[in-house]
mmCIF file of C-alpha atoms and ligand atoms in Angstrom:
data_model
loop_
_atom_site.group_PDB
_atom_site.id
_atom_site.type_symbol
_atom_site.label_atom_id
_atom_site.label_comp_id
_atom_site.label_asym_id
_atom_site.label_seq_id
_atom_site.Cartn_x
_atom_site.Cartn_y
_atom_site.Cartn_z
ATOM 1 C CA MET E 978 -48.614 -2.809 40.876
ATOM 2 C CA THR E 979 -47.964 -1.832 44.482
ATOM 3 C CA ASP E 980 -46.593 1.556 45.510
ATOM 4 C CA ASN E 981 -43.607 -0.211 47.073
ATOM 5 C CA SER E 982 -42.824 -2.036 43.884
ATOM 6 C CA ALA E 983 -42.951 1.159 41.777
ATOM 7 C CA ALA E 984 -40.895 3.065 44.371
ATOM 8 C CA PHE E 985 -38.232 0.343 44.443
ATOM 9 C CA PHE E 986 -38.095 0.366 40.653
ATOM 10 C CA ALA E 987 -37.807 4.172 40.422
ATOM 11 C CA HIS E 988 -35.252 4.724 43.184
ATOM 12 C CA THR E 989 -33.094 1.703 42.331
ATOM 13 C CA LEU E 990 -33.026 2.453 38.648
ATOM 14 C CA ALA E 991 -32.301 6.157 39.211
ATOM 15 C CA SER E 992 -29.254 5.246 41.373
ATOM 16 C CA TRP E 993 -28.093 2.685 38.851
ATOM 17 C CA PHE E 994 -28.438 5.248 36.049
ATOM 18 C CA ALA E 995 -26.392 7.827 37.983
ATOM 19 C CA ALA E 996 -23.555 5.297 38.197
ATOM 20 C CA CYS E 997 -23.920 3.322 34.966
ATOM 21 C CA GLY E 998 -25.935 5.438 32.486
ATOM 22 C CA ARG E 999 -24.427 5.735 29.021
ATOM 23 C CA ASP E 1000 -22.618 8.937 28.062
ATOM 24 C CA LEU E 1001 -24.150 9.749 24.667
ATOM 25 C CA PRO E 1002 -23.522 12.906 22.631
ATOM 26 C CA TRP E 1003 -27.210 13.888 22.492
ATOM 27 C CA ARG E 1004 -27.487 13.740 26.270
ATOM 28 C CA HIS E 1005 -25.220 16.731 26.937
ATOM 29 C CA SER E 1006 -27.673 19.619 27.606
ATOM 30 C CA PRO E 1007 -30.116 18.299 25.015
ATOM 31 C CA THR E 1008 -32.276 20.617 22.950
ATOM 32 C CA PRO E 1009 -35.616 19.400 21.544
ATOM 33 C CA TYR E 1010 -34.020 19.321 18.080
ATOM 34 C CA GLN E 1011 -31.119 17.140 19.269
ATOM 35 C CA VAL E 1012 -33.444 14.714 21.044
ATOM 36 C CA TRP E 1013 -35.681 14.486 17.984
ATOM 37 C CA VAL E 1014 -32.795 13.783 15.579
ATOM 38 C CA SER E 1015 -31.204 11.213 17.904
ATOM 39 C CA GLU E 1016 -34.490 9.403 18.534
ATOM 40 C CA LEU E 1017 -35.276 9.156 14.830
ATOM 41 C CA MET E 1018 -31.775 7.850 14.143
ATOM 42 C CA LEU E 1019 -32.039 5.313 16.961
ATOM 43 C CA GLN E 1020 -35.202 3.736 15.585
ATOM 44 C CA GLN E 1021 -34.127 0.331 14.207
ATOM 45 C CA THR E 1022 -30.436 1.275 14.525
ATOM 46 C CA GLN E 1023 -27.803 0.508 17.158
ATOM 47 C CA VAL E 1024 -26.313 3.323 19.267
ATOM 48 C CA ALA E 1025 -22.749 2.621 18.089
ATOM 49 C CA THR E 1026 -23.829 3.027 14.464
ATOM 50 C CA VAL E 1027 -25.807 6.188 15.193
ATOM 51 C CA ILE E 1028 -23.094 8.172 17.028
ATOM 52 C CA PRO E 1029 -20.901 9.097 13.998
ATOM 53 C CA TYR E 1030 -24.002 9.870 11.912
ATOM 54 C CA TYR E 1031 -25.399 12.057 14.675
ATOM 55 C CA ASN E 1032 -22.132 13.995 15.029
ATOM 56 C CA LYS E 1033 -21.881 14.562 11.280
ATOM 57 C CA TRP E 1034 -25.535 15.600 11.153
ATOM 58 C CA MET E 1035 -25.152 18.173 13.903
ATOM 59 C CA ALA E 1036 -22.039 19.586 12.248
ATOM 60 C CA GLN E 1037 -23.940 20.065 8.983
ATOM 61 C CA PHE E 1038 -27.445 20.877 10.309
ATOM 62 C CA PRO E 1039 -26.870 22.331 13.793
ATOM 63 C CA THR E 1040 -30.365 23.851 14.060
ATOM 64 C CA VAL E 1041 -33.869 23.035 12.938
ATOM 65 C CA GLU E 1042 -33.726 26.092 10.645
ATOM 66 C CA SER E 1043 -30.614 24.801 8.878
ATOM 67 C CA LEU E 1044 -32.320 21.450 8.328
ATOM 68 C CA ALA E 1045 -35.490 23.069 6.986
ATOM 69 C CA LYS E 1046 -33.420 25.070 4.473
ATOM 70 C CA ALA E 1047 -31.428 22.048 3.219
ATOM 71 C CA SER E 1048 -32.363 20.124 0.081
ATOM 72 C CA LEU E 1049 -33.777 16.643 0.503
ATOM 73 C CA GLU E 1050 -30.853 15.386 -1.556
ATOM 74 C CA ALA E 1051 -28.359 16.812 0.937
ATOM 75 C CA VAL E 1052 -30.350 15.291 3.808
ATOM 76 C CA ASN E 1053 -30.475 11.880 2.148
ATOM 77 C CA GLY E 1054 -26.769 12.126 1.347
ATOM 78 C CA LEU E 1055 -25.947 12.543 5.016
ATOM 79 C CA TRP E 1056 -28.303 9.719 5.940
ATOM 80 C CA ALA E 1057 -26.852 7.302 3.372
ATOM 81 C CA GLY E 1058 -26.011 3.976 5.024
ATOM 82 C CA LEU E 1059 -28.334 4.338 8.033
ATOM 83 C CA GLY E 1060 -31.227 2.678 6.191
ATOM 84 C CA TYR E 1061 -34.986 3.264 6.632
ATOM 85 C CA TYR E 1062 -34.779 6.508 4.656
ATOM 86 C CA ARG E 1063 -38.318 7.453 5.539
ATOM 87 C CA ARG E 1064 -36.852 8.759 8.815
ATOM 88 C CA ALA E 1065 -34.655 11.260 6.952
ATOM 89 C CA ARG E 1066 -37.687 12.424 4.988
ATOM 90 C CA TYR E 1067 -39.675 12.852 8.199
ATOM 91 C CA LEU E 1068 -36.902 14.948 9.726
ATOM 92 C CA HIS E 1069 -36.763 17.146 6.668
ATOM 93 C CA GLN E 1070 -40.546 17.609 6.503
ATOM 94 C CA GLY E 1071 -40.861 17.981 10.279
ATOM 95 C CA ALA E 1072 -38.198 20.709 10.338
ATOM 96 C CA SER E 1073 -40.313 22.759 7.913
ATOM 97 C CA VAL E 1074 -43.360 22.293 10.145
ATOM 98 C CA VAL E 1075 -41.405 23.507 13.211
ATOM 99 C CA VAL E 1076 -40.092 26.543 11.309
ATOM 100 C CA ASP E 1077 -43.326 27.411 9.458
ATOM 101 C CA HIS E 1078 -45.884 26.707 12.198
ATOM 102 C CA TYR E 1079 -43.980 27.106 15.455
ATOM 103 C CA GLY E 1080 -41.519 29.866 14.542
ATOM 104 C CA GLY E 1081 -38.558 27.492 14.840
ATOM 105 C CA CYS E 1082 -39.330 26.552 18.490
ATOM 106 C CA PHE E 1083 -40.565 23.085 19.352
ATOM 107 C CA PRO E 1084 -43.744 23.126 21.457
ATOM 108 C CA SER E 1085 -43.452 21.454 24.872
ATOM 109 C CA ASP E 1086 -47.012 20.128 24.859
ATOM 110 C CA ILE E 1087 -47.174 16.403 24.106
ATOM 111 C CA SER E 1088 -50.157 16.617 21.755
ATOM 112 C CA GLU E 1089 -48.714 19.641 19.893
ATOM 113 C CA LEU E 1090 -45.418 17.779 19.452
ATOM 114 C CA GLN E 1091 -47.290 14.903 17.827
ATOM 115 C CA LYS E 1092 -48.576 17.232 15.107
ATOM 116 C CA ILE E 1093 -45.020 17.450 13.754
ATOM 117 C CA THR E 1094 -44.140 14.981 11.008
ATOM 118 C CA GLY E 1095 -42.145 12.066 12.388
ATOM 119 C CA ILE E 1096 -43.064 12.589 16.044
ATOM 120 C CA GLY E 1097 -45.233 9.889 17.613
ATOM 121 C CA ALA E 1098 -46.180 9.316 21.240
ATOM 122 C CA TYR E 1099 -42.794 7.865 22.244
ATOM 123 C CA THR E 1100 -40.673 10.581 20.591
ATOM 124 C CA ALA E 1101 -42.972 13.289 21.991
ATOM 125 C CA GLY E 1102 -42.424 11.815 25.485
ATOM 126 C CA ALA E 1103 -38.666 11.701 24.929
ATOM 127 C CA ILE E 1104 -38.507 15.350 23.754
ATOM 128 C CA ALA E 1105 -40.804 16.580 26.537
ATOM 129 C CA SER E 1106 -38.905 14.762 29.282
ATOM 130 C CA PHE E 1107 -35.274 15.063 28.100
ATOM 131 C CA ALA E 1108 -35.362 18.569 26.654
ATOM 132 C CA PHE E 1109 -38.196 20.260 28.579
ATOM 133 C CA GLY E 1110 -37.718 18.391 31.871
ATOM 134 C CA MET E 1111 -41.352 17.265 32.028
ATOM 135 C CA ASP E 1112 -42.383 14.260 34.094
ATOM 136 C CA VAL E 1113 -44.030 12.317 31.285
ATOM 137 C CA PRO E 1114 -43.315 8.749 30.158
ATOM 138 C CA ALA E 1115 -41.592 7.749 26.913
ATOM 139 C CA ILE E 1116 -42.634 4.183 26.186
ATOM 140 C CA ASP E 1117 -40.869 2.308 23.399
ATOM 141 C CA GLY E 1118 -40.201 -1.410 22.920
ATOM 142 C CA ASN E 1119 -37.389 -1.339 25.504
ATOM 143 C CA ALA E 1120 -39.645 0.199 28.137
ATOM 144 C CA GLU E 1121 -42.430 -2.270 27.361
ATOM 145 C CA ARG E 1122 -40.031 -5.185 27.799
ATOM 146 C CA VAL E 1123 -38.548 -3.934 31.088
ATOM 147 C CA ILE E 1124 -41.902 -3.004 32.642
ATOM 148 C CA SER E 1125 -43.778 -6.106 31.499
ATOM 149 C CA ARG E 1126 -41.070 -8.332 32.988
ATOM 150 C CA TYR E 1127 -40.659 -6.370 36.185
ATOM 151 C CA SER E 1128 -44.404 -6.084 36.827
ATOM 152 C CA GLY E 1129 -45.537 -9.365 35.253
ATOM 153 C CA ILE E 1130 -47.764 -7.887 32.569
ATOM 154 C CA TYR E 1131 -49.078 -10.474 30.112
ATOM 155 C CA GLY E 1132 -50.876 -10.102 26.786
ATOM 156 C CA ASP E 1133 -50.617 -7.742 23.826
ATOM 157 C CA LEU E 1134 -48.940 -4.606 25.184
ATOM 158 C CA SER E 1135 -50.190 -2.400 22.367
ATOM 159 C CA HIS E 1136 -53.765 -2.025 23.609
ATOM 160 C CA GLY E 1137 -56.411 -2.878 26.211
ATOM 161 C CA ASP E 1138 -55.667 -3.714 29.823
ATOM 162 C CA PRO E 1139 -51.976 -4.655 29.284
ATOM 163 C CA ARG E 1140 -51.354 -1.263 27.632
ATOM 164 C CA ARG E 1141 -53.128 0.587 30.393
ATOM 165 C CA ARG E 1142 -51.015 -1.220 33.026
ATOM 166 C CA ILE E 1143 -47.755 -0.377 31.200
ATOM 167 C CA GLU E 1144 -48.767 3.281 30.937
ATOM 168 C CA ASP E 1145 -49.947 3.484 34.561
ATOM 169 C CA PHE E 1146 -46.656 2.046 35.784
ATOM 170 C CA ALA E 1147 -44.581 4.379 33.593
ATOM 171 C CA GLN E 1148 -46.657 7.364 34.716
ATOM 172 C CA HIS E 1149 -46.166 6.387 38.333
ATOM 173 C CA VAL E 1150 -42.374 6.000 38.172
ATOM 174 C CA VAL E 1151 -41.782 9.287 36.309
ATOM 175 C CA GLN E 1152 -43.588 11.054 39.145
ATOM 176 C CA ILE E 1153 -41.251 9.414 41.675
ATOM 177 C CA ALA E 1154 -37.850 9.785 39.965
ATOM 178 C CA GLY E 1155 -38.458 12.440 37.256
ATOM 179 C CA GLY E 1156 -39.135 11.912 33.551
ATOM 180 C CA ALA E 1157 -35.662 12.620 32.198
ATOM 181 C CA VAL E 1158 -33.900 10.307 34.651
ATOM 182 C CA ILE E 1159 -36.281 7.369 34.682
ATOM 183 C CA ASN E 1160 -36.979 7.338 30.938
ATOM 184 C CA GLN E 1161 -33.256 7.301 30.154
ATOM 185 C CA ALA E 1162 -32.615 4.748 32.886
ATOM 186 C CA ILE E 1163 -35.264 2.387 31.494
ATOM 187 C CA MET E 1164 -33.872 2.939 28.016
ATOM 188 C CA ASP E 1165 -30.338 2.050 29.143
ATOM 189 C CA LEU E 1166 -31.409 -0.957 31.193
ATOM 190 C CA GLY E 1167 -33.413 -2.256 28.211
ATOM 191 C CA ALA E 1168 -30.525 -1.693 25.825
ATOM 192 C CA THR E 1169 -27.728 -3.123 27.948
ATOM 193 C CA ILE E 1170 -29.118 -5.621 30.502
ATOM 194 C CA CYS E 1171 -32.825 -6.352 30.119
ATOM 195 C CA ARG E 1172 -32.362 -7.131 26.438
ATOM 196 C CA LYS E 1173 -34.330 -9.803 24.634
ATOM 197 C CA LYS E 1174 -31.779 -12.216 26.071
ATOM 198 C CA ALA E 1175 -31.606 -10.713 29.543
ATOM 199 C CA ASP E 1176 -28.501 -10.601 31.715
ATOM 200 C CA CYS E 1177 -30.380 -10.709 35.035
ATOM 201 C CA ASP E 1178 -27.278 -11.275 37.126
ATOM 202 C CA LYS E 1179 -26.205 -7.705 36.374
ATOM 203 C CA CYS E 1180 -29.644 -6.188 36.934
ATOM 204 C CA PRO E 1181 -30.270 -3.875 39.893
ATOM 205 C CA LEU E 1182 -33.986 -4.782 39.826
ATOM 206 C CA GLN E 1183 -33.450 -8.522 40.148
ATOM 207 C CA SER E 1184 -34.666 -8.960 43.746
ATOM 208 C CA GLN E 1185 -38.093 -7.495 42.965
ATOM 209 C CA CYS E 1186 -38.528 -8.544 39.353
ATOM 210 C CA TYR E 1187 -41.631 -10.667 38.735
ATOM 211 C CA ALA E 1188 -40.259 -12.407 35.643
ATOM 212 C CA TYR E 1189 -36.953 -13.270 37.308
ATOM 213 C CA ARG E 1190 -38.556 -14.549 40.497
ATOM 214 C CA ASN E 1191 -40.986 -16.706 38.574
ATOM 215 C CA GLY E 1192 -38.661 -18.044 35.876
ATOM 216 C CA LEU E 1193 -40.576 -16.152 33.162
ATOM 217 C CA VAL E 1194 -37.869 -13.898 31.739
ATOM 218 C CA GLU E 1195 -37.960 -15.570 28.342
ATOM 219 C CA ALA E 1196 -41.766 -15.734 28.314
ATOM 220 C CA LEU E 1197 -42.297 -11.983 28.799
ATOM 221 C CA PRO E 1198 -43.240 -9.872 27.040
ATOM 222 C CA GLN E 1199 -45.535 -12.246 25.188
ATOM 223 C CA LYS E 1200 -44.959 -12.228 21.463
ATOM 224 C CA LYS E 1201 -47.562 -10.897 19.066
ATOM 225 C CA ALA E 1202 -48.431 -13.136 16.129
ATOM 226 C CA LYS E 1203 -46.588 -11.587 13.183
ATOM 227 C CA SER E 1204 -48.056 -11.508 9.716
ATOM 228 C CA PRO E 1205 -45.546 -12.948 7.228
ATOM 229 C CA LYS E 1206 -43.351 -10.534 5.289
ATOM 230 C CA TRP E 1207 -43.911 -9.885 1.622
ATOM 231 C CA LEU E 1208 -41.576 -11.747 -0.666
ATOM 232 C CA GLU E 1209 -40.676 -9.669 -3.673
ATOM 233 C CA TYR E 1210 -38.556 -10.572 -6.675
ATOM 234 C CA ARG E 1211 -37.272 -7.673 -8.756
ATOM 235 C CA SER E 1212 -35.062 -7.434 -11.764
ATOM 236 C CA ALA E 1213 -32.503 -4.580 -11.772
ATOM 237 C CA LEU E 1214 -30.729 -3.424 -14.924
ATOM 238 C CA LEU E 1215 -27.130 -2.252 -15.106
ATOM 239 C CA LEU E 1216 -27.208 -0.315 -18.350
ATOM 240 C CA GLU E 1217 -23.632 0.772 -19.160
ATOM 241 C CA SER E 1218 -22.801 3.463 -21.719
ATOM 242 C CA SER E 1219 -19.651 3.346 -23.874
ATOM 243 C CA ASP E 1220 -18.020 5.859 -21.491
ATOM 244 C CA HIS E 1221 -18.661 3.569 -18.490
ATOM 245 C CA ARG E 1222 -21.576 5.358 -16.923
ATOM 246 C CA TYR E 1223 -24.624 3.577 -15.572
ATOM 247 C CA LEU E 1224 -28.237 4.609 -15.836
ATOM 248 C CA VAL E 1225 -29.676 5.323 -12.385
ATOM 249 C CA ALA E 1226 -33.217 6.406 -11.560
ATOM 250 C CA MET E 1227 -34.832 8.145 -8.605
ATOM 251 C CA PRO E 1228 -38.206 6.777 -7.367
ATOM 252 C CA LYS E 1229 -40.863 9.345 -6.468
ATOM 253 C CA SER E 1230 -40.730 10.589 -2.880
ATOM 254 C CA ASP E 1231 -43.718 8.520 -1.674
ATOM 255 C CA ALA E 1232 -42.403 5.249 -3.181
ATOM 256 C CA LEU E 1233 -40.153 2.675 -1.523
ATOM 257 C CA LEU E 1234 -36.578 4.093 -1.757
ATOM 258 C CA GLY E 1235 -38.046 7.468 -2.745
ATOM 259 C CA ASN E 1236 -35.481 10.235 -3.376
ATOM 260 C CA LEU E 1237 -32.593 7.761 -3.547
ATOM 261 C CA TRP E 1238 -30.770 6.621 -6.657
ATOM 262 C CA VAL E 1239 -31.417 3.035 -7.755
ATOM 263 C CA PHE E 1240 -30.711 1.062 -10.884
ATOM 264 C CA PRO E 1241 -33.928 0.839 -12.910
ATOM 265 C CA MET E 1242 -35.957 -2.024 -11.452
ATOM 266 C CA GLN E 1243 -39.061 -3.975 -12.394
ATOM 267 C CA THR E 1244 -41.119 -6.138 -10.088
ATOM 268 C CA ILE E 1245 -41.298 -9.735 -11.254
ATOM 269 C CA PHE E 1246 -43.743 -10.763 -8.542
ATOM 270 C CA ARG E 1247 -44.695 -10.130 -4.971
ATOM 271 C CA GLU E 1248 -46.543 -12.392 -2.570
ATOM 272 C CA ARG E 1249 -46.627 -13.573 1.027
ATOM 273 C CA GLU E 1250 -43.348 -15.053 2.110
ATOM 274 C CA ASP E 1251 -44.302 -18.688 2.619
ATOM 275 C CA ALA E 1252 -44.145 -19.550 -1.106
ATOM 276 C CA SER E 1253 -41.560 -22.342 -1.328
ATOM 277 C CA ASP E 1254 -41.169 -22.384 -5.112
ATOM 278 C CA ALA E 1255 -40.678 -18.614 -5.438
ATOM 279 C CA LYS E 1256 -37.035 -18.762 -6.533
ATOM 280 C CA HIS E 1257 -37.778 -21.219 -9.301
ATOM 281 C CA ARG E 1258 -40.718 -19.153 -10.523
ATOM 282 C CA ALA E 1259 -38.689 -15.941 -10.370
ATOM 283 C CA ASP E 1260 -35.937 -17.488 -12.517
ATOM 284 C CA ALA E 1261 -38.436 -18.801 -15.060
ATOM 285 C CA SER E 1262 -40.382 -15.583 -15.131
ATOM 286 C CA THR E 1263 -37.257 -13.469 -15.581
ATOM 287 C CA ARG E 1264 -36.028 -15.620 -18.431
ATOM 288 C CA GLN E 1265 -39.336 -15.463 -20.260
ATOM 289 C CA SER E 1266 -40.250 -11.858 -19.784
ATOM 290 C CA ARG E 1267 -37.014 -9.946 -19.153
ATOM 291 C CA LYS E 1268 -36.408 -8.805 -22.697
ATOM 292 C CA THR E 1269 -39.988 -7.629 -23.193
ATOM 293 C CA LEU E 1270 -40.137 -5.939 -19.796
ATOM 294 C CA TRP E 1271 -36.945 -3.965 -20.278
ATOM 295 C CA GLN E 1272 -37.489 -3.038 -23.912
ATOM 296 C CA ARG E 1273 -40.909 -1.653 -23.121
ATOM 297 C CA MET E 1274 -39.537 0.400 -20.259
ATOM 298 C CA LEU E 1275 -36.376 1.644 -21.999
ATOM 299 C CA SER E 1276 -38.081 2.670 -25.232
ATOM 300 C CA ASP E 1277 -40.326 4.942 -23.149
ATOM 301 C CA LEU E 1278 -37.269 6.650 -21.688
ATOM 302 C CA ASN E 1279 -35.306 7.192 -24.894
ATOM 303 C CA PRO E 1280 -36.049 5.708 -28.358
ATOM 304 C CA ALA E 1281 -32.311 5.000 -28.805
ATOM 305 C CA LEU E 1282 -32.662 2.318 -26.132
ATOM 306 C CA THR E 1283 -35.355 0.303 -27.936
ATOM 307 C CA GLN E 1284 -32.987 -2.376 -29.201
ATOM 308 C CA VAL E 1285 -31.165 -3.003 -25.924
ATOM 309 C CA VAL E 1286 -31.002 -6.702 -25.076
ATOM 310 C CA PRO E 1287 -30.244 -7.236 -21.379
ATOM 311 C CA MET E 1288 -28.292 -10.339 -20.418
ATOM 312 C CA PRO E 1289 -28.985 -12.239 -17.226
ATOM 313 C CA THR E 1290 -26.178 -12.510 -14.687
ATOM 314 C CA LYS E 1291 -25.793 -14.788 -11.717
ATOM 315 C CA LEU E 1292 -25.760 -11.843 -9.352
ATOM 316 C CA GLU E 1293 -28.613 -11.946 -6.875
ATOM 317 C CA ILE E 1294 -28.867 -9.601 -3.901
ATOM 318 C CA THR E 1295 -31.198 -10.145 -0.967
ATOM 319 C CA HIS E 1296 -32.251 -7.278 1.232
ATOM 320 C CA ILE E 1297 -34.686 -7.309 4.137
ATOM 321 C CA PHE E 1298 -36.961 -4.316 4.623
ATOM 322 C CA THR E 1299 -39.351 -4.108 7.593
ATOM 323 C CA HIS E 1300 -42.174 -5.827 5.706
ATOM 324 C CA ILE E 1301 -40.471 -7.104 2.574
ATOM 325 C CA ARG E 1302 -37.798 -9.673 1.819
ATOM 326 C CA MET E 1303 -36.548 -8.438 -1.529
ATOM 327 C CA HIS E 1304 -34.495 -10.451 -3.998
ATOM 328 C CA ILE E 1305 -32.868 -8.482 -6.787
ATOM 329 C CA LEU E 1306 -31.832 -10.408 -9.881
ATOM 330 C CA VAL E 1307 -29.299 -8.261 -11.707
ATOM 331 C CA ASP E 1308 -29.249 -8.014 -15.525
ATOM 332 C CA ILE E 1309 -26.682 -6.118 -17.576
ATOM 333 C CA ALA E 1310 -26.531 -4.481 -20.998
ATOM 334 C CA LYS E 1311 -23.609 -2.620 -22.601
ATOM 335 C CA LEU E 1312 -24.263 0.191 -25.065
ATOM 336 C CA THR E 1313 -22.154 1.548 -27.911
ATOM 337 C CA GLN E 1314 -23.198 5.192 -27.377
ATOM 338 C CA PRO E 1315 -21.816 7.601 -24.745
ATOM 339 C CA ALA E 1316 -24.106 8.725 -21.948
ATOM 340 C CA GLN E 1317 -24.446 12.278 -23.285
ATOM 341 C CA LEU E 1318 -26.475 10.947 -26.247
ATOM 342 C CA LEU E 1319 -28.824 8.972 -24.032
ATOM 343 C CA GLU E 1320 -30.758 11.422 -21.910
ATOM 344 C CA CYS E 1321 -33.726 9.696 -20.286
ATOM 345 C CA ALA E 1322 -37.101 11.017 -19.106
ATOM 346 C CA GLY E 1323 -40.610 9.756 -18.327
ATOM 347 C CA GLY E 1324 -41.589 6.328 -17.030
ATOM 348 C CA THR E 1325 -42.357 5.666 -13.404
ATOM 349 C CA TYR E 1326 -39.305 7.377 -11.948
ATOM 350 C CA GLU E 1327 -38.923 11.010 -10.945
ATOM 351 C CA LYS E 1328 -35.653 11.524 -12.809
ATOM 352 C CA TYR E 1329 -32.639 9.763 -14.316
ATOM 353 C CA ALA E 1330 -28.877 10.256 -14.491
ATOM 354 C CA TRP E 1331 -25.836 8.550 -15.972
ATOM 355 C CA LEU E 1332 -23.212 8.139 -13.257
ATOM 356 C CA THR E 1333 -19.895 6.345 -12.936
ATOM 357 C CA ARG E 1334 -19.602 3.635 -10.300
ATOM 358 C CA ASP E 1335 -17.623 5.976 -8.031
ATOM 359 C CA GLN E 1336 -20.215 8.731 -8.434
ATOM 360 C CA ILE E 1337 -22.992 6.296 -7.497
ATOM 361 C CA LEU E 1338 -21.155 5.316 -4.326
ATOM 362 C CA THR E 1339 -20.960 8.944 -3.185
ATOM 363 C CA SER E 1340 -24.576 9.768 -4.081
ATOM 364 C CA PRO E 1341 -27.674 9.213 -1.890
ATOM 365 C CA ILE E 1342 -28.263 5.481 -2.244
ATOM 366 C CA SER E 1343 -29.871 2.864 -0.040
ATOM 367 C CA THR E 1344 -28.027 0.003 1.657
ATOM 368 C CA MET E 1345 -29.619 -2.371 -0.835
ATOM 369 C CA MET E 1346 -28.296 -0.357 -3.782
ATOM 370 C CA LYS E 1347 -24.865 -0.211 -2.176
ATOM 371 C CA LYS E 1348 -24.821 -4.019 -1.991
ATOM 372 C CA VAL E 1349 -25.399 -4.186 -5.750
ATOM 373 C CA VAL E 1350 -22.771 -1.528 -6.534
ATOM 374 C CA LEU E 1351 -20.118 -3.180 -4.379
ATOM 375 C CA ARG E 1352 -20.621 -6.459 -6.215
ATOM 376 C CA MET E 1353 -20.624 -4.929 -9.715
ATOM 377 C CA PRO E 1354 -16.995 -5.930 -10.433
ATOM 378 C CA GLU E 1355 -18.150 -9.566 -10.444
ATOM 379 C CA ILE E 1356 -20.262 -9.004 -13.559
ATOM 380 C CA THR E 1357 -19.003 -5.908 -15.425
HETATM 381 S S1 SF4 O 1199 -34.137 -9.082 36.535
HETATM 382 FE FE1 SF4 O 1199 -33.876 -9.689 34.423
HETATM 383 S S2 SF4 O 1199 -35.922 -9.666 33.542
HETATM 384 FE FE2 SF4 O 1199 -36.019 -8.541 35.459
HETATM 385 S S3 SF4 O 1199 -35.774 -6.415 34.851
HETATM 386 FE FE3 SF4 O 1199 -33.760 -7.207 35.402
HETATM 387 S S4 SF4 O 1199 -32.861 -7.956 33.480
HETATM 388 FE FE4 SF4 O 1199 -35.053 -7.665 33.135
#
């Protein structure tokens, strides 16, 4: 990196940001709480999707104190549809840490910020620079992509010399143009122009960009070898009472989909994704073991459910989590008793409820669960 190159980057991008930066609701006089909420929401989620959720969130939980006082159910309810529910849990837990340990005021120190649940190095940099006006970098995947292309940084950007070069460059440019401006400018350039498929003809940095000048835009940043996802087949049971309510269960808070309502599910198998005969084995395995699996589980919850015989349906839902490709094979069983006679307890779930389809749709549920509920009319 030369000083000229960093100066060109900082000044050019700052001017571009003044003219073309995005007007986002969390950028109007941001507080640390607003930056934190918006950054958590923006992880893995597009800006256009986040905006209405952010506005609703701020209307319901305008301060960190109001969030700390809320129930996790209310928090999850507001988050429903955004996916990656762990983020909502982090916000809820982190709010208690801010209230209990910092008297409701976020610390401005980067290492203190990282003691709060849900705040890593990037989010700490974003809070410190946007809300406290500090000249510190905030390096996320967008920043890594922009800087590695502009400066020609090869290799794995997460550690070693490539990491040090990314951090040195980011540190240098925040000193020139200011943390709040340059971090947001990099963020916007990465989100709108220097995307994975870059639109270099619109880029203000084009004349000095290493990747553009050397025909390496698609080659940088270099990709890390990814370990394959897990492939998981589960069976879900739609157990319907005579008064048209369905048994739903809530996984424990530290489990996948914790604190959200799901239909009772059992794992058929889980392995690395490259298994080509998985679908066939899942079908065979479900056919052979479904009745035994469900009867064992249901009799633990309520003896009246011992004789339930689930029927297989053709409904199969696929949902991709960060590390898991999950296939849900949906079974159904109709009961002759009303829900009020079928209270359930025990088993691997935290709690159970009998809800109508409409009640399920307005309860805290994951995107995966919503896919199943929306397709219920095909099989009920
Ligand atoms: S010229 Fe292209 S590759 Fe270089 S920073 Fe701009 S958009 Fe990214």
